[in-house]
PDB file of C-alpha atoms in Angstrom:
ATOM      1  CA  MET J   1      -2.813  12.196 -21.722  1.00  0.00           C
ATOM      2  CA  PRO J   2       0.311  10.217 -20.856  1.00  0.00           C
ATOM      3  CA  VAL J   3       2.465  10.894 -18.214  1.00  0.00           C
ATOM      4  CA  PHE J   4       6.701  11.270 -17.361  1.00  0.00           C
ATOM      5  CA  LEU J   5       8.085  11.659 -14.289  1.00  0.00           C
ATOM      6  CA  PHE J   6      11.882  11.605 -13.498  1.00  0.00           C
ATOM      7  CA  ARG J   7      12.683   9.417 -10.423  1.00  0.00           C
ATOM      8  CA  PRO J   8      11.881   9.025  -7.395  1.00  0.00           C
ATOM      9  CA  HIS J   9       8.014  10.374  -7.714  1.00  0.00           C
ATOM     10  CA  GLY J  10       6.027   8.347  -5.460  1.00  0.00           C
ATOM     11  CA  GLN J  11       3.729  11.078  -3.953  1.00  0.00           C
ATOM     12  CA  ARG J  12       3.034  11.902  -7.928  1.00  0.00           C
ATOM     13  CA  GLN J  13       2.281   8.233  -8.625  1.00  0.00           C
ATOM     14  CA  LYS J  14      -0.386   7.961  -6.496  1.00  0.00           C
ATOM     15  CA  GLU J  15      -2.069  11.550  -7.575  1.00  0.00           C
ATOM     16  CA  VAL J  16      -1.797   9.372 -11.160  1.00  0.00           C
ATOM     17  CA  MET J  17      -3.409   6.075  -9.441  1.00  0.00           C
ATOM     18  CA  GLU J  18      -6.564   8.203  -8.005  1.00  0.00           C
ATOM     19  CA  ARG J  19      -7.108   9.778 -11.104  1.00  0.00           C
ATOM     20  CA  LEU J  20      -7.261   6.517 -13.106  1.00  0.00           C
ATOM     21  CA  ARG J  21      -9.030   4.807 -10.725  1.00  0.00           C
ATOM     22  CA  SER J  22     -12.174   6.914 -12.062  1.00  0.00           C
ATOM     23  CA  ALA J  23     -11.242   6.795 -15.682  1.00  0.00           C
ATOM     24  CA  GLU J  24     -13.133   4.963 -18.291  1.00  0.00           C
ATOM     25  CA  LEU J  25     -11.366   2.173 -20.645  1.00  0.00           C
ATOM     26  CA  SER J  26     -10.097   3.619 -23.413  1.00  0.00           C
ATOM     27  CA  TYR J  27     -11.722   1.009 -26.123  1.00  0.00           C
ATOM     28  CA  ALA J  28     -15.207  -1.061 -25.981  1.00  0.00           C
ATOM     29  CA  PRO J  29     -16.059  -3.526 -25.891  1.00  0.00           C
ATOM     30  CA  ALA J  30     -14.540  -4.813 -22.489  1.00  0.00           C
ATOM     31  CA  GLY J  31     -14.096  -8.677 -23.049  1.00  0.00           C
ATOM     32  CA  MET J  32     -13.148  -8.300 -26.429  1.00  0.00           C
ATOM     33  CA  THR J  33     -10.199 -10.990 -25.963  1.00  0.00           C
ATOM     34  CA  ASP J  34     -12.527 -13.912 -25.188  1.00  0.00           C
ATOM     35  CA  SER J  35     -13.575 -14.406 -28.895  1.00  0.00           C
ATOM     36  CA  PRO J  36     -11.097 -15.275 -31.393  1.00  0.00           C
ATOM     37  CA  GLU J  37     -12.548 -12.691 -33.358  1.00  0.00           C
ATOM     38  CA  VAL J  38      -9.878 -10.071 -34.243  1.00  0.00           C
ATOM     39  CA  PRO J  39     -11.947  -6.537 -33.566  1.00  0.00           C
ATOM     40  CA  PRO J  40     -11.531  -4.288 -36.668  1.00  0.00           C
ATOM     41  CA  GLY J  41      -8.637  -1.675 -36.760  1.00  0.00           C
ATOM     42  CA  MET J  42      -6.982  -4.065 -33.909  1.00  0.00           C
ATOM     43  CA  GLN J  43      -3.849  -5.761 -34.152  1.00  0.00           C
ATOM     44  CA  ALA J  44      -3.669  -9.304 -32.132  1.00  0.00           C
ATOM     45  CA  MET J  45      -0.843 -10.996 -30.429  1.00  0.00           C
ATOM     46  CA  ASN J  46      -0.988 -14.852 -29.509  1.00  0.00           C
ATOM     47  CA  GLU J  47       1.443 -16.521 -27.258  1.00  0.00           C
ATOM     48  CA  SER J  48       1.333 -19.595 -26.056  1.00  0.00           C
ATOM     49  CA  VAL J  49       4.290 -21.671 -23.388  1.00  0.00           C
ATOM     50  CA  LEU J  50       4.019 -25.282 -21.733  1.00  0.00           C
ATOM     51  CA  LEU J  51       4.724 -24.487 -18.299  1.00  0.00           C
ATOM     52  CA  GLY J  52       4.516 -28.261 -16.442  1.00  0.00           C
ATOM     53  CA  HIS J  53       2.629 -30.481 -15.868  1.00  0.00           C
ATOM     54  CA  GLY J  54      -0.105 -32.045 -13.076  1.00  0.00           C
ATOM     55  CA  GLN J  55      -1.964 -29.972 -10.112  1.00  0.00           C
ATOM     56  CA  MET J  56       1.249 -28.920  -8.129  1.00  0.00           C
ATOM     57  CA  CYS J  57       2.420 -27.056 -11.645  1.00  0.00           C
ATOM     58  CA  PHE J  58      -0.927 -25.391 -11.834  1.00  0.00           C
ATOM     59  CA  GLU J  59      -0.862 -24.210  -7.872  1.00  0.00           C
ATOM     60  CA  ARG J  60       2.510 -23.144  -8.186  1.00  0.00           C
ATOM     61  CA  ALA J  61       1.537 -20.591 -11.828  1.00  0.00           C
ATOM     62  CA  ARG J  62      -1.435 -19.694 -10.201  1.00  0.00           C
ATOM     63  CA  ALA J  63       0.400 -17.940  -7.467  1.00  0.00           C
ATOM     64  CA  ALA J  64       2.681 -16.573  -9.371  1.00  0.00           C
ATOM     65  CA  LEU J  65       0.202 -15.229 -11.378  1.00  0.00           C
ATOM     66  CA  MET J  66      -1.910 -13.998  -8.823  1.00  0.00           C
ATOM     67  CA  ALA J  67       1.117 -12.001  -7.089  1.00  0.00           C
ATOM     68  CA  TRP J  68       1.698 -10.096 -10.847  1.00  0.00           C
ATOM     69  CA  GLN J  69       4.836 -12.195 -11.662  1.00  0.00           C
ATOM     70  CA  THR J  70       4.417 -11.595 -14.550  1.00  0.00           C
ATOM     71  CA  HIS J  71       5.208  -7.927 -14.755  1.00  0.00           C
ATOM     72  CA  ARG J  72       8.598  -8.025 -12.194  1.00  0.00           C
ATOM     73  CA  LEU J  73      10.037  -6.664 -15.257  1.00  0.00           C
ATOM     74  CA  LYS J  74      13.766  -4.887 -14.973  1.00  0.00           C
ATOM     75  CA  TRP J  75      12.207  -1.902 -17.309  1.00  0.00           C
ATOM     76  CA  LEU J  76       8.708  -2.306 -15.839  1.00  0.00           C
ATOM     77  CA  SER J  77       7.067  -1.914 -12.568  1.00  0.00           C
ATOM     78  CA  LEU J  78       3.342  -2.676 -11.469  1.00  0.00           C
ATOM     79  CA  GLN J  79       1.265  -1.047  -8.456  1.00  0.00           C
ATOM     80  CA  ALA J  80      -1.727  -3.298  -7.497  1.00  0.00           C
ATOM     81  CA  ASP J  81      -3.634  -3.656  -4.305  1.00  0.00           C
ATOM     82  CA  GLY J  82      -3.386  -7.358  -3.622  1.00  0.00           C
ATOM     83  CA  PRO J  83      -4.391 -10.315  -6.592  1.00  0.00           C
ATOM     84  CA  PRO J  84      -6.589  -9.261  -9.953  1.00  0.00           C
ATOM     85  CA  ARG J  85     -10.359  -8.814  -9.272  1.00  0.00           C
ATOM     86  CA  VAL J  86     -13.077  -7.314 -11.539  1.00  0.00           C
ATOM     87  CA  GLY J  87     -12.817  -3.515 -11.058  1.00  0.00           C
ATOM     88  CA  GLN J  88      -8.740  -2.988  -9.795  1.00  0.00           C
ATOM     89  CA  THR J  89      -7.073  -0.518 -11.695  1.00  0.00           C
ATOM     90  CA  VAL J  90      -3.338  -1.013 -11.541  1.00  0.00           C
ATOM     91  CA  LEU J  91      -0.990   1.402 -12.415  1.00  0.00           C
ATOM     92  CA  LEU J  92       2.122   0.566 -15.093  1.00  0.00           C
ATOM     93  CA  GLY J  93       5.665   2.658 -15.332  1.00  0.00           C
ATOM     94  CA  ALA J  94       7.886   1.779 -17.846  1.00  0.00           C
ATOM     95  CA  TYR J  95      11.210   2.872 -17.219  1.00  0.00           C
ATOM     96  CA  LEU J  96      13.071   5.330 -20.191  1.00  0.00           C
ATOM     97  CA  GLY J  97      16.387   6.208 -18.573  1.00  0.00           C
ATOM     98  CA  PRO J  98      16.215   8.707 -15.493  1.00  0.00           C
ATOM     99  CA  LEU J  99      12.737   9.349 -16.691  1.00  0.00           C
ATOM    100  CA  THR J 100       9.121   6.418 -15.852  1.00  0.00           C
ATOM    101  CA  TRP J 101       6.145   6.140 -18.411  1.00  0.00           C
ATOM    102  CA  LEU J 102       3.047   5.869 -16.096  1.00  0.00           C
ATOM    103  CA  PHE J 103      -0.291   4.672 -18.087  1.00  0.00           C
ATOM    104  CA  GLY J 104      -2.895   2.617 -16.322  1.00  0.00           C
ATOM    105  CA  CYS J 105      -5.122  -0.522 -17.036  1.00  0.00           C
ATOM    106  CA  ARG J 106      -8.197  -2.014 -15.464  1.00  0.00           C
ATOM    107  CA  VAL J 107      -9.342  -5.656 -14.718  1.00  0.00           C
ATOM    108  CA  VAL J 108     -11.937  -6.774 -16.556  1.00  0.00           C
ATOM    109  CA  ALA J 109     -12.556 -10.304 -15.776  1.00  0.00           C
ATOM    110  CA  VAL J 110     -10.915 -13.077 -13.502  1.00  0.00           C
ATOM    111  CA  THR J 111     -11.079 -16.564 -14.013  1.00  0.00           C
ATOM    112  CA  ASP J 112     -10.878 -18.801 -11.792  1.00  0.00           C
ATOM    113  CA  SER J 113     -11.705 -22.807 -11.594  1.00  0.00           C
ATOM    114  CA  PRO J 114      -9.976 -25.978 -10.081  1.00  0.00           C
ATOM    115  CA  VAL J 115      -8.632 -26.421 -14.196  1.00  0.00           C
ATOM    116  CA  ALA J 116      -7.798 -22.601 -15.197  1.00  0.00           C
ATOM    117  CA  TYR J 117      -6.654 -19.391 -13.720  1.00  0.00           C
ATOM    118  CA  ALA J 118      -6.721 -15.949 -15.966  1.00  0.00           C
ATOM    119  CA  TYR J 119      -7.434 -12.240 -15.603  1.00  0.00           C
ATOM    120  CA  THR J 120      -7.826  -9.895 -18.930  1.00  0.00           C
ATOM    121  CA  TYR J 121      -6.797  -6.233 -17.975  1.00  0.00           C
ATOM    122  CA  GLY J 122      -7.695  -3.241 -20.635  1.00  0.00           C
ATOM    123  CA  THR J 123      -6.260   0.025 -20.948  1.00  0.00           C
ATOM    124  CA  LEU J 124      -6.697   3.309 -19.503  1.00  0.00           C
ATOM    125  CA  PRO J 125      -6.490   6.854 -21.106  1.00  0.00           C
ATOM    126  CA  GLY J 126      -2.409   7.511 -21.205  1.00  0.00           C
ATOM    127  CA  HIS J 127      -1.550   4.246 -22.107  1.00  0.00           C
ATOM    128  CA  PRO J 128       0.396   4.086 -25.638  1.00  0.00           C
ATOM    129  CA  GLU J 129      -2.394   1.265 -26.814  1.00  0.00           C
ATOM    130  CA  CYS J 130      -6.106   1.087 -26.844  1.00  0.00           C
ATOM    131  CA  GLY J 131      -7.212  -2.781 -25.592  1.00  0.00           C
ATOM    132  CA  GLU J 132      -6.394  -5.412 -23.435  1.00  0.00           C
ATOM    133  CA  GLU J 133      -4.632  -8.675 -22.512  1.00  0.00           C
ATOM    134  CA  ARG J 134      -5.671 -11.780 -21.369  1.00  0.00           C
ATOM    135  CA  PHE J 135      -3.287 -13.942 -18.809  1.00  0.00           C
ATOM    136  CA  ARG J 136      -4.637 -17.512 -18.983  1.00  0.00           C
ATOM    137  CA  LEU J 137      -2.995 -21.063 -17.297  1.00  0.00           C
ATOM    138  CA  GLU J 138      -4.688 -23.749 -18.319  1.00  0.00           C
ATOM    139  CA  LEU J 139      -4.499 -27.344 -16.850  1.00  0.00           C
ATOM    140  CA  HIS J 140      -5.588 -30.121 -19.705  1.00  0.00           C
ATOM    141  CA  PRO J 141      -7.332 -33.213 -19.241  1.00  0.00           C
ATOM    142  CA  ASP J 142      -3.820 -35.280 -19.840  1.00  0.00           C
ATOM    143  CA  GLN J 143      -2.631 -32.802 -16.936  1.00  0.00           C
ATOM    144  CA  ARG J 144      -0.258 -30.470 -19.422  1.00  0.00           C
ATOM    145  CA  LEU J 145      -0.389 -27.112 -17.887  1.00  0.00           C
ATOM    146  CA  THR J 146      -0.180 -23.751 -20.303  1.00  0.00           C
ATOM    147  CA  PHE J 147       0.265 -20.223 -19.968  1.00  0.00           C
ATOM    148  CA  SER J 148      -1.880 -18.089 -22.758  1.00  0.00           C
ATOM    149  CA  LEU J 149      -1.074 -14.450 -23.979  1.00  0.00           C
ATOM    150  CA  ARG J 150      -3.612 -12.558 -25.587  1.00  0.00           C
ATOM    151  CA  ALA J 151      -3.932  -9.202 -26.596  1.00  0.00           C
ATOM    152  CA  TYR J 152      -6.084  -7.152 -29.027  1.00  0.00           C
ATOM    153  CA  SER J 153      -4.719  -3.299 -29.249  1.00  0.00           C
ATOM    154  CA  ARG J 154      -3.862  -0.517 -31.596  1.00  0.00           C
ATOM    155  CA  PRO J 155      -1.661   2.806 -31.201  1.00  0.00           C
ATOM    156  CA  ALA J 156      -3.889   4.959 -28.981  1.00  0.00           C
ATOM    157  CA  GLY J 157      -2.581   8.309 -30.693  1.00  0.00           C
ATOM    158  CA  PRO J 158      -0.681   9.353 -33.942  1.00  0.00           C
ATOM    159  CA  LEU J 159       2.439   9.686 -31.787  1.00  0.00           C
ATOM    160  CA  ILE J 160       2.381   6.277 -30.880  1.00  0.00           C
ATOM    161  CA  ARG J 161       1.009   5.419 -34.841  1.00  0.00           C
ATOM    162  CA  VAL J 162       4.554   7.434 -35.954  1.00  0.00           C
ATOM    163  CA  VAL J 163       6.573   4.770 -33.625  1.00  0.00           C
ATOM    164  CA  GLN J 164       4.358   1.826 -34.319  1.00  0.00           C
ATOM    165  CA  PRO J 165       7.211  -0.847 -35.109  1.00  0.00           C
ATOM    166  CA  LEU J 166       8.962   0.342 -31.375  1.00  0.00           C
ATOM    167  CA  ALA J 167       5.713  -0.257 -30.092  1.00  0.00           C
ATOM    168  CA  THR J 168       5.214  -3.268 -31.195  1.00  0.00           C
ATOM    169  CA  LEU J 169       8.941  -5.059 -30.437  1.00  0.00           C
ATOM    170  CA  ALA J 170       8.330  -3.094 -27.269  1.00  0.00           C
ATOM    171  CA  GLN J 171       4.819  -5.448 -27.233  1.00  0.00           C
ATOM    172  CA  ARG J 172       6.549  -8.726 -28.211  1.00  0.00           C
ATOM    173  CA  ALA J 173       9.587  -8.227 -25.614  1.00  0.00           C
ATOM    174  CA  GLY J 174       6.951  -7.712 -22.489  1.00  0.00           C
ATOM    175  CA  SER J 175       5.569 -10.820 -23.661  1.00  0.00           C
ATOM    176  CA  LYS J 176       8.201 -12.848 -24.193  1.00  0.00           C
ATOM    177  CA  ALA J 177       9.354 -11.572 -20.508  1.00  0.00           C
ATOM    178  CA  TYR J 178       6.057 -12.574 -18.751  1.00  0.00           C
ATOM    179  CA  LEU J 179       6.280 -15.863 -20.433  1.00  0.00           C
ATOM    180  CA  GLN J 180       9.737 -16.200 -19.227  1.00  0.00           C
ATOM    181  CA  ASN J 181       8.879 -15.232 -15.883  1.00  0.00           C
ATOM    182  CA  MET J 182       5.637 -17.702 -15.684  1.00  0.00           C
ATOM    183  CA  ARG J 183       8.261 -20.502 -16.886  1.00  0.00           C
ATOM    184  CA  ARG J 184      10.577 -19.480 -13.503  1.00  0.00           C
ATOM    185  CA  SER J 185       7.696 -19.373 -11.570  1.00  0.00           C
ATOM    186  CA  THR J 186       7.120 -22.742 -12.093  1.00  0.00           C
ATOM    187  CA  ARG J 187      10.510 -24.579 -13.053  1.00  0.00           C
ATOM    188  CA  SER J 188      10.879 -26.025  -9.893  1.00  0.00           C
ATOM    189  CA  SER J 189       7.033 -27.678  -9.672  1.00  0.00           C
ATOM    190  CA  GLY J 190       8.212 -30.736 -10.894  1.00  0.00           C
ATOM    191  CA  PRO J 191       5.933 -33.416 -13.902  1.00  0.00           C
TER     192      PRO J 191
END
């Protein structure tokens, strides 16, 4: 069930986070964004951007992604107890004027290697969508560093289905902002 709060709302956020920690994912199966095949009934979103070149750029981008820099937006907040790790629950807040819509996700996968860093999170009950999103950095053999997003999702309920065009616009705006935040995070790392 969606949770709308008037700001400020610190204690209520803690209560919502506690409830979400024991919630099950609102979709199945976890890990679906690892497959190029879009699950039946889901919409796909794939975006990618070149961030720069070289190991130093990769390390800078990796640090930004581990610090959830993607989610630092004027209209969105994210609460997490440290860098992404499997099983971790995160609380997102979308600001709608004086209201905040709280919803959660759970980290279902993390990849950490010398040439790739990624995490995937899946939606929990109360999220406007059902599905998951993967955030991935990859340092290619030619030293190009790319950041990509892949999401498979569907509306979580009848109300979201009615406003699906607006929900899709919001998802695309969020994705663009995530890409821009990662570009900013690596801008001064040089070639």
